[in-house]
XYZ file of C-alpha atoms in Angstrom:
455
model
C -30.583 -17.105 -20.451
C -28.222 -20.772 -21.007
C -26.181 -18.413 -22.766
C -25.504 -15.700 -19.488
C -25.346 -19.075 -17.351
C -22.857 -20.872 -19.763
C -20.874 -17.562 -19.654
C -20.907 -17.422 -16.247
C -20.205 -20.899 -15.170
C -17.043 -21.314 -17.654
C -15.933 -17.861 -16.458
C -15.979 -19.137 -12.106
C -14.258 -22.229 -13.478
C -11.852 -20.885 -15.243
C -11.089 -18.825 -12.455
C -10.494 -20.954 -9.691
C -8.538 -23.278 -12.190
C -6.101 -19.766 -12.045
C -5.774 -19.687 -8.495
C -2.578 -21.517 -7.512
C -1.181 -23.369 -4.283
C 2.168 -24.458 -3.409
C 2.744 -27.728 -2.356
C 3.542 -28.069 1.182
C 7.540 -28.121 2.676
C 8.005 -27.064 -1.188
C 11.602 -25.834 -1.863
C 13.164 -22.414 -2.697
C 13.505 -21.364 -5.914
C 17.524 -21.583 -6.925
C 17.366 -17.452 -8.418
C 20.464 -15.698 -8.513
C 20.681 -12.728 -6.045
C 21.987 -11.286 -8.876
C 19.180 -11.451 -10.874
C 16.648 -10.688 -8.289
C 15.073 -7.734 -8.390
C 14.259 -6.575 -4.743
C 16.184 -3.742 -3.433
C 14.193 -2.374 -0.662
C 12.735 -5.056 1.777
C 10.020 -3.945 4.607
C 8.851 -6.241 7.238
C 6.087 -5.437 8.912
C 4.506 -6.914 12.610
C 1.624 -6.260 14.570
C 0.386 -8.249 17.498
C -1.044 -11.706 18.649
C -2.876 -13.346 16.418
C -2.760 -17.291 14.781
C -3.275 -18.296 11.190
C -6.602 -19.647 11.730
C -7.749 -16.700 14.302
C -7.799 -14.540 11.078
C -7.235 -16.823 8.084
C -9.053 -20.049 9.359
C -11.807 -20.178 6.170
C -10.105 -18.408 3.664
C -10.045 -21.224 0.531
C -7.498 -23.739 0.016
C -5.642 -23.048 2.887
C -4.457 -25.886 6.183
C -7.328 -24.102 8.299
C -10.484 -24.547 10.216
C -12.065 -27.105 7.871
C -9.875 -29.471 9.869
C -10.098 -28.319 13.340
C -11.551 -30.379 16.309
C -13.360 -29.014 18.795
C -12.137 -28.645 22.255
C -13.440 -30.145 25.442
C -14.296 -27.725 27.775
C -13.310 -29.101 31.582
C -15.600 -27.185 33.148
C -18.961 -28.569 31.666
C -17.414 -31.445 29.836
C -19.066 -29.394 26.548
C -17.224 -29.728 23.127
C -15.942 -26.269 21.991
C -15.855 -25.688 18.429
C -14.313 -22.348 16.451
C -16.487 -19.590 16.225
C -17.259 -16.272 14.515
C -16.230 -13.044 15.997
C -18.444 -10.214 14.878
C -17.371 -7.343 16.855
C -13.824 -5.566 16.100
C -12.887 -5.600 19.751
C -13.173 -8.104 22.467
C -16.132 -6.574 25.011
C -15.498 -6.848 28.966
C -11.933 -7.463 28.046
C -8.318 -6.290 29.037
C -4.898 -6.848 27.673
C -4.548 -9.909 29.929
C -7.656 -11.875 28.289
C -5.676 -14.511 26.830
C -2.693 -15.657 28.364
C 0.011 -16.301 25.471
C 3.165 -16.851 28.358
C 5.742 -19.502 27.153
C 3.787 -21.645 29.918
C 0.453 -21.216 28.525
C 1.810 -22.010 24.870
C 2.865 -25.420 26.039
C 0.069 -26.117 27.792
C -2.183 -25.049 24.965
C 0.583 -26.962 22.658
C 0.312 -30.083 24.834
C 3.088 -32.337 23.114
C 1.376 -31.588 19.871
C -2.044 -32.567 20.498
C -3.162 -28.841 20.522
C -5.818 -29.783 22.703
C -4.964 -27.278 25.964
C -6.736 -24.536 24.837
C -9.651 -24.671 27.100
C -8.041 -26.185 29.972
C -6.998 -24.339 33.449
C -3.156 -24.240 32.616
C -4.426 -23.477 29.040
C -6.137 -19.886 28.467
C -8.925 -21.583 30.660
C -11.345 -19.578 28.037
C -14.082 -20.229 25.579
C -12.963 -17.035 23.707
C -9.630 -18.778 22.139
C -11.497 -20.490 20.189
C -13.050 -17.709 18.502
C -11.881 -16.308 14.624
C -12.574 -12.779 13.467
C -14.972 -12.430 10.530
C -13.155 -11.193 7.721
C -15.645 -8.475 6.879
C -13.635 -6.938 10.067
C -10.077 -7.317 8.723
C -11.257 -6.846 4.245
C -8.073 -5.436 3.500
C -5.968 -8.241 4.910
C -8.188 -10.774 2.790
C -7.866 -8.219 -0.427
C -4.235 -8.874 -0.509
C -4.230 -12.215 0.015
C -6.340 -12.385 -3.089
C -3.885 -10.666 -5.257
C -0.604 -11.253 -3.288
C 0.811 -14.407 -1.454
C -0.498 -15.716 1.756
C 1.702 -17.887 3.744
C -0.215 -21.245 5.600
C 2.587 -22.633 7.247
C 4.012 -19.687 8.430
C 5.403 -19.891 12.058
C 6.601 -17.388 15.085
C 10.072 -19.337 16.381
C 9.561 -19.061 19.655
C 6.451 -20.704 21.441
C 5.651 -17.908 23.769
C 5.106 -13.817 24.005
C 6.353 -10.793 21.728
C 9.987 -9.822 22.934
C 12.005 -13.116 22.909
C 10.227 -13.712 18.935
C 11.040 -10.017 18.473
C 14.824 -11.223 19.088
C 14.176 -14.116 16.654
C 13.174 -11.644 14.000
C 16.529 -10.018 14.176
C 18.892 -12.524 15.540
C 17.702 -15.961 14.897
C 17.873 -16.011 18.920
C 16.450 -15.006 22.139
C 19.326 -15.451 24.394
C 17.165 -17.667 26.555
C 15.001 -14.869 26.957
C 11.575 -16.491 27.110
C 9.475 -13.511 28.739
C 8.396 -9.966 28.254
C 11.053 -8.695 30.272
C 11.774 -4.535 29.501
C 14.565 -5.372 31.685
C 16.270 -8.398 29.501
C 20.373 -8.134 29.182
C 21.681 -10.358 26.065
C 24.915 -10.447 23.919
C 23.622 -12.168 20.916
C 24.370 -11.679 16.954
C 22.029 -9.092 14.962
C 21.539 -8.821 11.700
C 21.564 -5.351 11.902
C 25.307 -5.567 12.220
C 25.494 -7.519 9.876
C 24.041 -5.128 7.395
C 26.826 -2.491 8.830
C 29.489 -4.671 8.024
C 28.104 -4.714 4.169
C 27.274 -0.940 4.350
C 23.656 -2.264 3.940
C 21.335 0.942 4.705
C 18.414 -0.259 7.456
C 15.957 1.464 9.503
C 14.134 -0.259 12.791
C 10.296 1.753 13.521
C 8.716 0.574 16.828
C 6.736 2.382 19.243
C 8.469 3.246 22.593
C 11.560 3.065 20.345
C 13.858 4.660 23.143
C 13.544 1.620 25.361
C 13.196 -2.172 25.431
C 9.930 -3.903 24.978
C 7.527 -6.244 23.516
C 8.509 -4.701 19.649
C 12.059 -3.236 19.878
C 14.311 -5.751 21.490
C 17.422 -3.725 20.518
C 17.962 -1.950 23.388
C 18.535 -5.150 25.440
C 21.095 -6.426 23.094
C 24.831 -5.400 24.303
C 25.679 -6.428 20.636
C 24.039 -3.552 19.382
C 24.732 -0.964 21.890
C 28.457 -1.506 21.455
C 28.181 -0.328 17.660
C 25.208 2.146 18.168
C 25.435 3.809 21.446
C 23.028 6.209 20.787
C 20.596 3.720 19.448
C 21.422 4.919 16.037
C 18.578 3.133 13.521
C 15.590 3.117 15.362
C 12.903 5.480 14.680
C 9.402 6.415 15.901
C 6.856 4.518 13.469
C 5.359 7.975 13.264
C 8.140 9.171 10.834
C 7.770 6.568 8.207
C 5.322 8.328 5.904
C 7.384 10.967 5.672
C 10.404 8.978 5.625
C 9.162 6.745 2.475
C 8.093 9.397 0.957
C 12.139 11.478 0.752
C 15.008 9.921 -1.538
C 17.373 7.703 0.313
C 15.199 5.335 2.144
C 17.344 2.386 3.795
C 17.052 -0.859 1.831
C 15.877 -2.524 5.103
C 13.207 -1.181 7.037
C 11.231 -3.141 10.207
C 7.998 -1.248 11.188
C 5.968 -2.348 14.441
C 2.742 -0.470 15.554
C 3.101 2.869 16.947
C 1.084 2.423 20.025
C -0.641 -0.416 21.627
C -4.069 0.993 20.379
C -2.899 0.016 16.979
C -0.952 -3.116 17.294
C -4.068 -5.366 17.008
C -3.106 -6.387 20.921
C -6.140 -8.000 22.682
C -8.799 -6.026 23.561
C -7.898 -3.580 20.687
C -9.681 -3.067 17.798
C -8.406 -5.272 14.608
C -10.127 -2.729 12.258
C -8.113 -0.175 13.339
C -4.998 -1.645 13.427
C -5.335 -2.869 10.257
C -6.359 0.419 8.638
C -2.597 1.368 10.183
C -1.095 -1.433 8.438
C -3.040 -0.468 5.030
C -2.061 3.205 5.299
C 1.662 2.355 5.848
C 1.615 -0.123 2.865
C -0.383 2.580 0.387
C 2.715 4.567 1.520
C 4.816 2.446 0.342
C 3.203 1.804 -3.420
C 2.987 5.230 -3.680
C 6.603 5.567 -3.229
C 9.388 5.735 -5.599
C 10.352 2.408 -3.822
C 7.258 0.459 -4.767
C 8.958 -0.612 -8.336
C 12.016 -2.501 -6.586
C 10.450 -3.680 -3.140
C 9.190 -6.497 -1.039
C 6.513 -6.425 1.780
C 6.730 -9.233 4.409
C 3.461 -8.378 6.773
C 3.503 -11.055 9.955
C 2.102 -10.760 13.654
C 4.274 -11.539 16.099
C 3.139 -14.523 18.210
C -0.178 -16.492 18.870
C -1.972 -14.128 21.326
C -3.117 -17.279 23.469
C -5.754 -17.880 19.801
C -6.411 -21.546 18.816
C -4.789 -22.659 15.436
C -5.384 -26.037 14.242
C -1.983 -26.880 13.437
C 0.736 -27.967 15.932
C 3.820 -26.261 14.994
C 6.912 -28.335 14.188
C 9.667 -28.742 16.833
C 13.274 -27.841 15.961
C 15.058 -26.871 19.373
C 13.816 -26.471 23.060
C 12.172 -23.157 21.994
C 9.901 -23.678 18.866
C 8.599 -23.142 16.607
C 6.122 -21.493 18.211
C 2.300 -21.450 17.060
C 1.382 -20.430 13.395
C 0.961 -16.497 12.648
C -0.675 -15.079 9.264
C 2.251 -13.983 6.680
C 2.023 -12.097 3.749
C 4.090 -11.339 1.087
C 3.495 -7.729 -0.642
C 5.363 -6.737 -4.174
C 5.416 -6.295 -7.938
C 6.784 -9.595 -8.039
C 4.727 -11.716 -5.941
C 2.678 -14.081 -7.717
C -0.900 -13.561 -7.875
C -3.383 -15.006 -5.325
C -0.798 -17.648 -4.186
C -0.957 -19.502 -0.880
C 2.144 -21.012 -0.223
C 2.847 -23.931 2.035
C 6.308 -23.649 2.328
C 7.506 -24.547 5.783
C 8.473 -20.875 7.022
C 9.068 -19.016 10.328
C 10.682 -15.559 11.520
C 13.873 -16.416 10.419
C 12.848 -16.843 6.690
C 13.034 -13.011 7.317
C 16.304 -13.065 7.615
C 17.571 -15.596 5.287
C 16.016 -13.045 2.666
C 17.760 -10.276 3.743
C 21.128 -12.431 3.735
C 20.352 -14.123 0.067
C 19.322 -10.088 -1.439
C 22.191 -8.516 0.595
C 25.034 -11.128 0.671
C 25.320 -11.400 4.625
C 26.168 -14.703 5.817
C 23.905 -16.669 8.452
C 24.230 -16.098 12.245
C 22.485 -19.212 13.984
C 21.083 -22.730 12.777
C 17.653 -21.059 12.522
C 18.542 -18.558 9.727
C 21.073 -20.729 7.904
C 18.614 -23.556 7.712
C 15.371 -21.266 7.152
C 13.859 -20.877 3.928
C 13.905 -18.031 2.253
C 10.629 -17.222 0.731
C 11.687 -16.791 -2.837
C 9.213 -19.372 -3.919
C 6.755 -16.433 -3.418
C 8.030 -14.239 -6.163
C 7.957 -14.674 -9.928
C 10.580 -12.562 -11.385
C 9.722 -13.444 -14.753
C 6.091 -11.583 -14.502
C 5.528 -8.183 -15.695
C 5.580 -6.375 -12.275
C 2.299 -5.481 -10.665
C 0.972 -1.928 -10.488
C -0.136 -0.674 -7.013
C -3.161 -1.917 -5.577
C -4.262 1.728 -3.283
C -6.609 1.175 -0.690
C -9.828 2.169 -0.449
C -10.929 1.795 -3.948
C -13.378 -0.303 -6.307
C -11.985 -3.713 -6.009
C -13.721 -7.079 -6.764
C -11.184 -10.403 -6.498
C -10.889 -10.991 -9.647
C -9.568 -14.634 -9.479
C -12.231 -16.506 -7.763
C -15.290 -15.438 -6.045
C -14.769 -15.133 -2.593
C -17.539 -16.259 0.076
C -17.343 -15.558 3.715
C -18.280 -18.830 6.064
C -22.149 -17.333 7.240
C -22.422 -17.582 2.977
C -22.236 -13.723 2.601
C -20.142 -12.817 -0.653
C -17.817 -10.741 -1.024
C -18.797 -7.005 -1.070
C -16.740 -3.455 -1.602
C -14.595 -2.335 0.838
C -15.751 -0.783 4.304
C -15.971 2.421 5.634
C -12.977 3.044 7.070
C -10.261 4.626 5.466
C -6.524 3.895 6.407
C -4.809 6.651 7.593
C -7.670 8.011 9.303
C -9.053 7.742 12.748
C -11.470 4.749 13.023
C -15.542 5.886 13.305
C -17.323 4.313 15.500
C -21.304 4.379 16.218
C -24.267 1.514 16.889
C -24.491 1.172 13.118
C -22.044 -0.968 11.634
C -20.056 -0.171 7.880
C -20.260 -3.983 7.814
C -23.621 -4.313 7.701
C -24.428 -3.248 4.401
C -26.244 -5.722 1.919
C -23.117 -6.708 0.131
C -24.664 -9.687 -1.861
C -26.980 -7.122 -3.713
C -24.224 -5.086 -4.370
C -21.451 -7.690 -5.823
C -25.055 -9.240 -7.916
C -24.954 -5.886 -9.654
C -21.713 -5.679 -9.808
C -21.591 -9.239 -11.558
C -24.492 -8.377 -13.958
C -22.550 -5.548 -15.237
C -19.758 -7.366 -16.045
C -21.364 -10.235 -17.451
C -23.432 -7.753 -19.879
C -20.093 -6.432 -20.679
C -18.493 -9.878 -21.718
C -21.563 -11.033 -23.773
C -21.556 -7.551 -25.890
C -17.919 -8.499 -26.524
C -18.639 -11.451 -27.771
C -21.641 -10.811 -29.665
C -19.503 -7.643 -31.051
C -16.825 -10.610 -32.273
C -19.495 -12.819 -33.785
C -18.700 -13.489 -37.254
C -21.796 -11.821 -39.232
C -22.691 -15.201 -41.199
C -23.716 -16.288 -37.365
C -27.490 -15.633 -36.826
């Protein structure tokens, strides 16, 4: 019995020692694009949520261990973060949280991010709320074995399009709105990549027109080089894009339908299955070997987040989204406080693809190399669903439940719904059995190395 426990307790310490954090504002590495690797870069973005909102607990990150609560105005009642137990929002519609530019600087209030709750604010107990991450497992699986970014940020303090034109410009134009009807003349790095005969692809549902995802349409830049809106695709073509020789070294992929975009009052589970089944295709590509995954949502959602985002121009930052980074060379359960927003994005593409900056925001961004480790032997494909157990530290949810296997759903396949949850298994008695196993394993191994003299 002291011998399981000593096992045991040198093998949790051990692995936590292995779990590593980057220092915060912590520079760029100085690799040679050369040298690097990465020859196929995918970002993906889905919809509206903060760091804390679905990362707030997970350990060692800037999160909800250092939030305040919120005074309510209309009972004068402190607010504090909460647990979210149901995928979707009940009694809710698309307009439950209002994440306008106006709202974002109310809720921002000169940095004391103490608007949340008020009347020019989202006027709403339900901001403060975070999802449980039994609802969104596979997010929290890769973060375990990939990078997650905590002090990641969307540029522009306000709703999807104008941070949409961040991702690819580095600019909105002074768009600040979701307006399908937006005219700008602003640099795009998709030109860019023409003028270094840099293959790219741009998947976003709706693709034919302007909106929330797929700002390209607006931009006269664009349409004077691709008149017939030559790049953009219907996210429902990547799998069997990915999956044919040839595949553009830059692809952007946004949700295929609002149903799946993770958009409040939609379900999270489902939109994350989406997300899962688009990066399986990916690792089971002949692209996995020389690729990068940046996964990001796109602005705050009108969702508290602890941290007050950094000021660099009359725009943003904007509030602190989730980012994670996806590849054979990412290091291994990393979360990585470099100071990081949208444009990071692009200052990768321009350091992999030799394309010079087009604003202050790109040339000044960092460029998330600090999240890779060339030097490792790259990482195999991690396929979801599938027997995994973290195996760098033991994860524990904040009600105290450990981590368990994965849930029912499967990604690429229609969500199942019913009064019973997937979630509500007994997980502890399944990871307990899980753990005796392999502790029985690691003592036969070491009574199998025991010198024979030993009694």
């Amino acid at each position: 019995m002291r011998t399981s426990r000593r096992l045991t307790c040198l093998s949790l310490l051990f692995l936590l020692l292995v779990s590593p954090s980057a220092s915060a504002y912590a520079a760029s590495t100085t690799t040679s694009s050369e040298s690097i690797p990465v020859k196929h870069l995918f970002i993906i973005v889905q919809e509206n949520h903060t760091f804390d909102n679905y990362f707030g607990y997970y350990p060692g990150v800037n999160g909800l261990a250092d939030a305040k609560p919120q005074l309510d105005p209309n009972d004068s009642k402190l607010i504090a973060p909460f647990e979210i137990n149901t995928s979707t929002i009940a009694n809710s519609n698309a307009n439950l949280l209002c994440h306008a530019a106006s709202c974002a600087q109310a809720d921002y209030d000169h940095g004391k991010m103490d608007g949340f709750l008020t009347a020019s604010g989202e006027n709403m107990n339900i901001t403060m709320g975070y999802f449980n991450p039994k609802l969104i497992p596979y997010y929290w699986d890769y973060a375990t074995q990939y990078v997650l970014m905590d002090n990641f940020y969307s540029p522009f303090m306000g709703p999807s399009l104008p941070n949409h034109m961040y991702l690819l410009s580095g600019a909105s134009g002074g768009v600040t709105g979701n307006n399908d009807s937006a005219v700008v003349n602003i640099p795009v790095i998709v030109n860019e990549l023409d003028a270094v005969n840099v293959s790219w692809v741009y998947y976003a549902g709706y693709y034919g027109t302007t909106n929330g995802w797929n700002p390209l349409p607006a931009d006269e830049a664009y349409l004077k080089t691709h008149p017939q809106l030559q790049g953009l695709r219907d996210p429902a073509d990547f799998p069997t894009d990915i999956a044919k020789p040839g595949f553009p070294s830059v692809a952007w992929i946004m949700p295929e339908a609002d149903e799946l975009s993770e958009h409040p009052p939609y379900n999270v589970t489902a939109g994350e299955l989406s997300v899962v089944s688009e990066i399986n295709d990916i690792m089971k590509s002949q692209y996995w070997s020389s690729s990068a995954i940046v996964l990001t949502w796109d602005d705050y959602g009108g969702w508290y987040d602890n941290v007050a985002p950094p000021q660099v121009d009359q725009y943003g930052f904007g509030f602190r989204v989730p980012a994670l980074i996806i590849s054979p060379f990412a290091r291994h359960g990393f979360v990585d406080s470099t100071l990081s927003e949208f444009a990071s994005t692009l200052k990768l593409i321009e350091t992999l693809f030799h394309v010079p900056s087009m604003t202050e925001r790109d040339a000044n961004a960092s460029d998330l190399l600090e999240a890779f480790n060339f030097d490792q032997t790259p990482r195999a494909p991690l396929l979801f669903p599938g027997s995994f157990i973290p195996n760098h530290y033991p994860l524990e949810y904040p009600n105290g439940t450990l981590f368990g296997p994965p849930p029912a759903g499967q990604p690429g396949k229609p969500l199942q719904t019913s009064a019973s949850s997937p979630y509500d298994l007994d997980y502890t008695l399944l990871l307990v059995a899980g753990t005796a196993v392999v502790i029985a394993a690691i003592a036969w191994v070491g009574i199998k190395k025991r010198p024979e003299s030993i009694a």
